Every structure is written in structure tokens, then in C-alpha cells.
Tab-separated table of C-alpha atoms in Angstrom:
chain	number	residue	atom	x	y	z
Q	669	UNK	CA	163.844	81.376	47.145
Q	670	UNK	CA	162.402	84.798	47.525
Q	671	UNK	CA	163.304	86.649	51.267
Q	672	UNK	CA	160.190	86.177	52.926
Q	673	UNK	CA	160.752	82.593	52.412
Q	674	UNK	CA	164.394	82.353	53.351
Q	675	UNK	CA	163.150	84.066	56.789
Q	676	UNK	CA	160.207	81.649	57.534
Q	677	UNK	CA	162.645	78.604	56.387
Q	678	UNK	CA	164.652	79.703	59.365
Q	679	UNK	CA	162.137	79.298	61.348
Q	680	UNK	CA	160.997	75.830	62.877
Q	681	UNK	CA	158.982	74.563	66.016
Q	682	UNK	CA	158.393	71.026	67.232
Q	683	UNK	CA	155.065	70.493	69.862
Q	684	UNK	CA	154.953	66.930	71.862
Q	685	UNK	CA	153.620	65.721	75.198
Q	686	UNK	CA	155.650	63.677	77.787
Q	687	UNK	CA	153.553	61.623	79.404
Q	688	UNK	CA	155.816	62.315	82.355
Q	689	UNK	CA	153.865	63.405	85.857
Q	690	UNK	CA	150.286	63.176	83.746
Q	691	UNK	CA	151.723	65.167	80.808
Q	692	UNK	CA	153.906	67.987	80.237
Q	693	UNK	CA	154.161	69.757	76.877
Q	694	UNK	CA	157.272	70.199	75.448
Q	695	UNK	CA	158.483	72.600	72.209
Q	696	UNK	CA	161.637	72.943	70.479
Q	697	UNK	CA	161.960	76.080	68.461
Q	698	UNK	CA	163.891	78.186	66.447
Q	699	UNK	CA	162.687	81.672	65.498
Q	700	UNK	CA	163.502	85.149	63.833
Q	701	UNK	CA	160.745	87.160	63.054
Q	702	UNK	CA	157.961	85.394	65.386
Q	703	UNK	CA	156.704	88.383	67.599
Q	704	UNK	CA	154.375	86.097	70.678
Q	705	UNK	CA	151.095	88.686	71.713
Q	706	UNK	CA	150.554	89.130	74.859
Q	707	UNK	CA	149.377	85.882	76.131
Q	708	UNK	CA	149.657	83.038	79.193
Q	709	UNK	CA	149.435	79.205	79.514
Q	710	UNK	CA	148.125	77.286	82.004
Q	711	UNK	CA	151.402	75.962	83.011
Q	712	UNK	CA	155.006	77.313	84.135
Q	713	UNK	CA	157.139	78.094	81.488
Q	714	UNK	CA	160.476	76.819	82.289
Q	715	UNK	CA	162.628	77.296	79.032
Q	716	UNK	CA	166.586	76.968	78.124
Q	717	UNK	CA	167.714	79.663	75.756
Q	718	UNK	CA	169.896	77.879	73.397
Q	719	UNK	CA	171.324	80.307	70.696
Q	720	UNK	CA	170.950	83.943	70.403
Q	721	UNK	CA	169.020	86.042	72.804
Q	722	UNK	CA	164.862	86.417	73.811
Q	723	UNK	CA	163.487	89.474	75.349
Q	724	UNK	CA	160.103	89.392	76.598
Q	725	UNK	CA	157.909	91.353	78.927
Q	726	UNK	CA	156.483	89.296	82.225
Q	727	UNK	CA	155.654	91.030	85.568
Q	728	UNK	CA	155.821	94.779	85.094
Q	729	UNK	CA	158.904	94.691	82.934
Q	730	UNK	CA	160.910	93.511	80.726
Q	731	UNK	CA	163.399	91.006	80.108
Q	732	UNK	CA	166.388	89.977	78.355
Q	733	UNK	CA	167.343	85.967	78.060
Q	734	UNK	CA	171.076	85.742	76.826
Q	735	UNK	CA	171.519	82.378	75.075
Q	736	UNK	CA	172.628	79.649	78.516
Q	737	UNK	CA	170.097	81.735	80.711
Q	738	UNK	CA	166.653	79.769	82.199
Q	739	UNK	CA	163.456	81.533	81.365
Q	740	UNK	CA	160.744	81.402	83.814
Q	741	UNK	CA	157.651	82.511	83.982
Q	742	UNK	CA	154.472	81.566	86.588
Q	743	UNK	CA	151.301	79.469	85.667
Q	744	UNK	CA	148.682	82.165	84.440
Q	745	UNK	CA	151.205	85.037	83.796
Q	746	UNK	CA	150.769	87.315	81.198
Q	747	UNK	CA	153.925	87.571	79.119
Q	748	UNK	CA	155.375	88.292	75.302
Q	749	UNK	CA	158.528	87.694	73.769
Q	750	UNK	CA	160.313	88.519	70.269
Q	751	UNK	CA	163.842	88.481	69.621
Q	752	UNK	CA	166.505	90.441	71.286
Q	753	UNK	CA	169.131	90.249	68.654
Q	754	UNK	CA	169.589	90.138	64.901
Q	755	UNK	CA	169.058	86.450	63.464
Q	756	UNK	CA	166.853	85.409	66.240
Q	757	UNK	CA	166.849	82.873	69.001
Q	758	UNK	CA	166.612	78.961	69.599
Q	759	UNK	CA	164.910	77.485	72.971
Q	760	UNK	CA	163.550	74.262	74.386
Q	761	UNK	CA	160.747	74.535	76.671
Q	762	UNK	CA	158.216	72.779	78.737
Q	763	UNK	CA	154.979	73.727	80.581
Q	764	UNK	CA	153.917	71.795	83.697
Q	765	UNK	CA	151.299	72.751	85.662
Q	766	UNK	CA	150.510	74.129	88.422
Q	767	UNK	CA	148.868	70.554	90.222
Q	768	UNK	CA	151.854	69.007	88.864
Q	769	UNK	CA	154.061	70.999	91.494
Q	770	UNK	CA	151.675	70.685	93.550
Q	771	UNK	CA	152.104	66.438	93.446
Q	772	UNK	CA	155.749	66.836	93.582
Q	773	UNK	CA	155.483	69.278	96.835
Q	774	UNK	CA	152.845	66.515	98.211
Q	775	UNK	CA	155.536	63.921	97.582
Q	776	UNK	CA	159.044	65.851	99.308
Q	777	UNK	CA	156.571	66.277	101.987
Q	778	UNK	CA	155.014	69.651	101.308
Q	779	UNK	CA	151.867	69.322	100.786
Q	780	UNK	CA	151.204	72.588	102.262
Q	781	UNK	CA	153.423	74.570	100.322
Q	782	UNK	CA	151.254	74.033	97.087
Q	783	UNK	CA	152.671	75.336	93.884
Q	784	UNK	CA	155.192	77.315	93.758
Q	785	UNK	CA	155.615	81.015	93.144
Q	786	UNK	CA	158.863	81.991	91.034
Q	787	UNK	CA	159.781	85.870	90.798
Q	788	UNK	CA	162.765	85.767	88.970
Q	789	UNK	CA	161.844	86.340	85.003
Q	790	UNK	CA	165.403	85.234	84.370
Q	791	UNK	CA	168.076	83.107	86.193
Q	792	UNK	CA	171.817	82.257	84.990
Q	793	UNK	CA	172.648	78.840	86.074
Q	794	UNK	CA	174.378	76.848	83.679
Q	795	UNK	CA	174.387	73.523	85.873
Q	796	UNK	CA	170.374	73.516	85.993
Q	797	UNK	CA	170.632	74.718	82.227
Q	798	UNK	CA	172.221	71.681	81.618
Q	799	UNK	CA	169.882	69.233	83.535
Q	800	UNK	CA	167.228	70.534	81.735
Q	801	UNK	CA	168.966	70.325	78.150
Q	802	UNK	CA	169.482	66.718	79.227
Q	803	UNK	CA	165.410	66.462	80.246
Q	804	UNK	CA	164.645	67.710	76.752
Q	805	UNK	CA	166.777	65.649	74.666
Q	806	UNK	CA	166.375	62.617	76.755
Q	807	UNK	CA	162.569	63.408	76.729
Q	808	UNK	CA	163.121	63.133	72.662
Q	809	UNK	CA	164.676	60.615	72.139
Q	810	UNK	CA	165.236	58.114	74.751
Q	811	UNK	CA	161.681	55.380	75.734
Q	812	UNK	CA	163.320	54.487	79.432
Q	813	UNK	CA	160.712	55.476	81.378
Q	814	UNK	CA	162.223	55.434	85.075
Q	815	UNK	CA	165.106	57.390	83.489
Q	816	UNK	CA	162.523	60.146	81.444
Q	817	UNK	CA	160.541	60.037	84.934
Q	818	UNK	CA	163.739	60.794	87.384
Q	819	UNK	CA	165.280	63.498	84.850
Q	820	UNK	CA	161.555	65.097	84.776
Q	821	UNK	CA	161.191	65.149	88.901
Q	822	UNK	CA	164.882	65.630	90.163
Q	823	UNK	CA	165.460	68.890	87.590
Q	824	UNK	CA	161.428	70.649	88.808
Q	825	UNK	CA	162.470	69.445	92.480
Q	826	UNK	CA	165.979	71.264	92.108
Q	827	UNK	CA	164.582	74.149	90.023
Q	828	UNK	CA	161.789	75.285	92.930
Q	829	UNK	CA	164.358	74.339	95.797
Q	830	UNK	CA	166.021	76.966	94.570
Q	831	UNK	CA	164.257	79.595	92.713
Q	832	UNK	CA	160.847	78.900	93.743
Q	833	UNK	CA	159.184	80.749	96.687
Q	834	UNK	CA	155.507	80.927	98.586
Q	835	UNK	CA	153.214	82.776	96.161
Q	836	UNK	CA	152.323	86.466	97.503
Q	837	UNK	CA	149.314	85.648	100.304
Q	838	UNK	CA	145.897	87.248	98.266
Q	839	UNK	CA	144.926	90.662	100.189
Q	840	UNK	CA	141.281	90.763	100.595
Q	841	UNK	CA	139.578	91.600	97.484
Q	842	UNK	CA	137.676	95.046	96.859
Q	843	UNK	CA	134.775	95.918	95.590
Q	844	UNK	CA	135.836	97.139	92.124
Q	845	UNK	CA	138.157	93.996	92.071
Q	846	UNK	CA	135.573	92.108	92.774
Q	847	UNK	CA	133.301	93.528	89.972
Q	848	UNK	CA	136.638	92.643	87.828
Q	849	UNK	CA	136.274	89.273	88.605
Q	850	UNK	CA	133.032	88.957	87.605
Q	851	UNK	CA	133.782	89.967	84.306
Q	852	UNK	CA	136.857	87.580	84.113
Q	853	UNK	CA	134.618	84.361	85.120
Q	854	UNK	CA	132.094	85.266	82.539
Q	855	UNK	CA	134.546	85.414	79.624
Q	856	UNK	CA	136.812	82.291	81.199
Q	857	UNK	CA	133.282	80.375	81.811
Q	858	UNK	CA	132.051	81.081	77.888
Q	859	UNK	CA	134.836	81.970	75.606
Q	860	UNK	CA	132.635	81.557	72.366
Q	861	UNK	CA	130.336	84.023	73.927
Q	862	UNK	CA	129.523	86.919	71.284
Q	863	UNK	CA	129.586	89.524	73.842
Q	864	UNK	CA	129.761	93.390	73.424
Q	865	UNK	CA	131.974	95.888	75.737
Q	866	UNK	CA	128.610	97.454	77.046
Q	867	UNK	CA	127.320	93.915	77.941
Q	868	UNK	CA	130.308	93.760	80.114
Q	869	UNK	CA	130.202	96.585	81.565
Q	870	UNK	CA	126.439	96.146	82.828
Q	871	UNK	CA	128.066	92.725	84.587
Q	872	UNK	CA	130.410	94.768	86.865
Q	873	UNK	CA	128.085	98.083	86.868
Q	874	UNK	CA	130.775	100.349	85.827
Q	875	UNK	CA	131.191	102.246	82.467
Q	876	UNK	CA	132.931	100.520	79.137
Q	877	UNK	CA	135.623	102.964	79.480
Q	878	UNK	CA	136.194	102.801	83.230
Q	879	UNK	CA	136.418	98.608	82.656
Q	880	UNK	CA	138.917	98.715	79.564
Q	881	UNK	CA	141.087	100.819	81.686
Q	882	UNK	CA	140.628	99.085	85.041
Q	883	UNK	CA	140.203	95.303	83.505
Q	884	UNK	CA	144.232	96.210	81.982
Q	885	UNK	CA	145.180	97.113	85.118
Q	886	UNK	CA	144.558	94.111	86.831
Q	887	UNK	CA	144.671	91.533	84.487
Q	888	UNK	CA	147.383	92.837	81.966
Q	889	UNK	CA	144.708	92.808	78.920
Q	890	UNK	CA	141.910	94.734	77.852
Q	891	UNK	CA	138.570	92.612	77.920
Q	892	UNK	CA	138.537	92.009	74.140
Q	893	UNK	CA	142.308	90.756	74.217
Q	894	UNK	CA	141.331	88.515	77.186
Q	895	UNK	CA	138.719	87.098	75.586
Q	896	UNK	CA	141.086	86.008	72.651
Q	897	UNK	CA	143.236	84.067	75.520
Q	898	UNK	CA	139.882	82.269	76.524
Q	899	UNK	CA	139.160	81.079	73.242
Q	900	UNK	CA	142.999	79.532	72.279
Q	901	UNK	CA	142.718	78.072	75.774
Q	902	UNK	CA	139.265	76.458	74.728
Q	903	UNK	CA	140.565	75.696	71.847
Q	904	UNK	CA	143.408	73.802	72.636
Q	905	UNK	CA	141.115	71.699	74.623
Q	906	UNK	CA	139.109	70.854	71.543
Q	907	UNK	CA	142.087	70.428	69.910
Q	908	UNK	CA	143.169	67.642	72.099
Q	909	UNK	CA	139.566	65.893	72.366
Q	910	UNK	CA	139.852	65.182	68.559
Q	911	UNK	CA	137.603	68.082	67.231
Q	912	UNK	CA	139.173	69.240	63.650
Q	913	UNK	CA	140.722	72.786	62.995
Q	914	UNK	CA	137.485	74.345	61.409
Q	915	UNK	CA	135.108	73.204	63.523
Q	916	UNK	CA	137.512	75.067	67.055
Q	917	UNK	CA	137.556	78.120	65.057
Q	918	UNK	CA	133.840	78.355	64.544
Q	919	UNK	CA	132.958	76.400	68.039
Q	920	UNK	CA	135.497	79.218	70.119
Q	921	UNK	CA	133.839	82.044	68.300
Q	922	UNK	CA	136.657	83.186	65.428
Q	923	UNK	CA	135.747	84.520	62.643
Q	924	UNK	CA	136.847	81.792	60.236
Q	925	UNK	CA	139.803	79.341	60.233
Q	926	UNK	CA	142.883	81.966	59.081
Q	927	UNK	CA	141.355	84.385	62.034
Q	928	UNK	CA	141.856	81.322	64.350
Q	929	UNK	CA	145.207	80.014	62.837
Q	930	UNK	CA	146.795	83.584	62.827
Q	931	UNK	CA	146.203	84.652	66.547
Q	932	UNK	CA	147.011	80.760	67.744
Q	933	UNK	CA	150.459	81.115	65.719
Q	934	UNK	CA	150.870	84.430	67.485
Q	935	UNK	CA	149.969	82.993	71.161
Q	936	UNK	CA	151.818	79.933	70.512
Q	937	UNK	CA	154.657	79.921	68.473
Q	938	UNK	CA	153.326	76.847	66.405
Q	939	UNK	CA	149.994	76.404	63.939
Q	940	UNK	CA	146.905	74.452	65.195
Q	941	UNK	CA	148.198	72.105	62.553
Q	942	UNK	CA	151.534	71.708	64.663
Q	943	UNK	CA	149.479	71.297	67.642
Q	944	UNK	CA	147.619	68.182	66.658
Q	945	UNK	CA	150.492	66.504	65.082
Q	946	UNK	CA	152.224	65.889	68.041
């Protein structure tokens, strides 16, 4: 066995779906040389660092996860992550979503409290850690549904009791954000769209260079790295509905199928292949 495939054999990542609260994905992963882009998911990423250490970069800064430590980052939130020390890291994970919260908030009572915001990137607390190592593994292998259901709701109840706050109240919008935003809905409204920088530009009525710098700013990508987020999220949608591999990369707009399968790998941690599987 050559290096390059000693590395990648160290290297694994398992993709499911709970049907817990509607559906929750769920990975299990073990990496060393997997360097995540800059990317987001529609869901919360709640994840238990279980060997080795994670840094990644999420609101402003960045972030080291020692192995023990609970990773956290908000629906929507742009964020990386790569290894923080030789031989890599291991972590289980889930994603709920944002309406998922939302339910369990309705339920306790809260209905106005929505979703919740959390603003800690990192938190040390090995009792929750080990509520949620007992969600994932029970999640994997037990079929008792009331006892997959309670694990699921008491360990999200307990983790926003304590770590979750109101999200920041929205401050009126400007007009440049506003001209932002414009260019945001047109690339989350039609991510397949073959669209140029200057086309863009015209939409918010500023220059190309004044809207890669000020789109960054805002939105923690550049327009053509946005529009790469649009398309996996698109894509995953497909994905789900049955469509094959091939067709999502054409139908989203990448060039071809290895285009599609590198920057999903790179987003995701797993292959489109991985994805479906589940």
C-alpha cells in the first residue's frame, strides 16, 4: 500500500438520517487530511469530538475542539474545519434544523422564543458530551423508538437550556445591504443559473469589484464561492428526491460529475455516493 493510500484508508465517514423529530442527519467520521471549504448547512451542527483535536473557523475566528469538547455551530453559519493535530480527528455529529428547535421550543412552552441562537463555537461539558455519545450510538444501533425519540429531545432541550440564547434582534437593513440581498436571493432562488460577476453587479447597481468585496463582508463568501454553496444545497435536495449523481451535477450547473463530486467531498466530508447510500 503506497502512502497516499495508507492516509485515505485512515480516513472513513458514515451519512444516515434519524427519522427522529422529522429527520435529523447524522455522520460518524474519522479524518486526517480532509481540509472542509468554507461552507454552511441548513441545520445546527452539534458535534462530539471523539479523538484528537478539530480547529475550524466560525464567527470571526477561529477555533480549537480538543477531543471531549462539543462543537457548535448556528443554522446558516459559515464555517471550515481541518485538523488541529498530527494524525487527525474522530467526531459524531448531527444537524437539526432550525424548525426542529423551533417544535421543541413550541412544545416546553416557547413558542415565542423560536430557534435558538448559540454563540459559543466551543463548549467543555463532558456530562452533555456524554448524552450525546449515547444519542449517537443509540441512534445506530438500537430500533426503540420512544427511547431514540427521548434521547433525541431531552439532550437538544438540555443543550439550548443551557448554551442556547435569543438570536441578535436584525437592525434595520441599509441600502447597500439591501442591494446585497438582492444578489443573495437571486443566486439562493437559481443555483444552476450561469451567471457572470457583471450580471450581478447590474442586480445591486454597484461595481463587480465593490460587490466581491462587500458581498464577503457580509456573507463570509465571495459571490462565486456562494454560488457553489447554492448548488450542493440544491443538490442534496436532488439527491434525496431520487435524481442520480450525473444528472445533479449537470442539473446544479457543475461542470461535469468529478467537478461536482470534488467540491461536495470538500463541503461535506463524504462523496455524493456516501450521501445516497444512507
Amino acid at each position: 500500500m503506497d502512502q497516499q493510500s495508507a492516509l485515505k484508508s485512515k480516513e472513513r465517514a458514515r451519512f444516515q438520517v434519524a427519522d427522529e423529530l422529522g429527520g435529523i442527519e447524522l455522520l460518524d467520521a474519522q479524518y486526517e487530511r480532509q481540509n472542509f471549504s468554507r461552507h454552511s448547512h441548513e441545520g445546527y451542527t452539534i458535534g462530539v469530538i471523539e479523538r484528537g483535536a478539530q480547529c475550524f473557523y466560525r464567527t470571526g475566528s477561529n477555533h480549537v475542539a480538543p477531543q471531549d469538547a462539543i462543537i457548535l455551530v448556528n443554522a446558516d453559519e459559515m464555517h471550515t474545519g481541518h485538523s488541529a493535530v498530527e494524525g487527525g480527528w474522530a467526531y459524531k455529529a448531527m444537524y437539526p434544523l432550525p424548525e426542529q428547535f423551533q417544535a421543541i421550543n413550541q412544545e416546553l412552552g416557547n413558542a415565542s422564543y423560536g430557534a435558538p441562537y448559540f454563540p459559543n463555537a466551543v463548549v467543555y461539558d463532558p456530562e452533555l458530551a456524554n448524552q450525546f455519545r449515547l444519542v449517537f450510538n443509540t441512534l445506530a444501533q438500537s430500533e426503540n423508538r420512544m427511547l431514540r425519540e427521548t434521547l433525541v429531545y431531552a439532550s437538544l432541550v438540555k443543550l439550548m437550556l443551557r448554551y442556547g440564547k435569543t438570536p441578535p434582534k436584525l437592525v434595520e437593513t441599509s441600502k447597500s445591504q439591501q442591494q446585497l440581498m438582492r444578489v443573495k436571493e437571486f443566486l439562493d432562488d437559481y443555483p444552476q443559473a450561469d451567471v457572470s460577476l457583471e450580471e450581478l453587479a447590474k442586480l445591486a447597481n454597484i461595481s463587480p469589484f465593490h460587490l466581491v468585496r462587500a458581498f464577503q463582508k457580509q456573507f463570509g463568501y465571495p459571490p462565486h464561492a456562494y454560488q457553489i454553496q447554492t448548488r450542493l444545497r440544491y443538490a442534496r435536495k436532488l439527491l434525496k428526491a431520487g435524481r442520480s449523481i450525473s444528472d445533479t451535477a449537470q442539473d446544479c450547473g457543475f461542470h461535469d460529475q468529478s467537478h461536482f463530486h470534488r467540491h461536495f467531498k470538500k463541503a461535506m466530508g463524504i462523496t455524493p455516493k456516501q450521501y445516497i447510500q444512507h
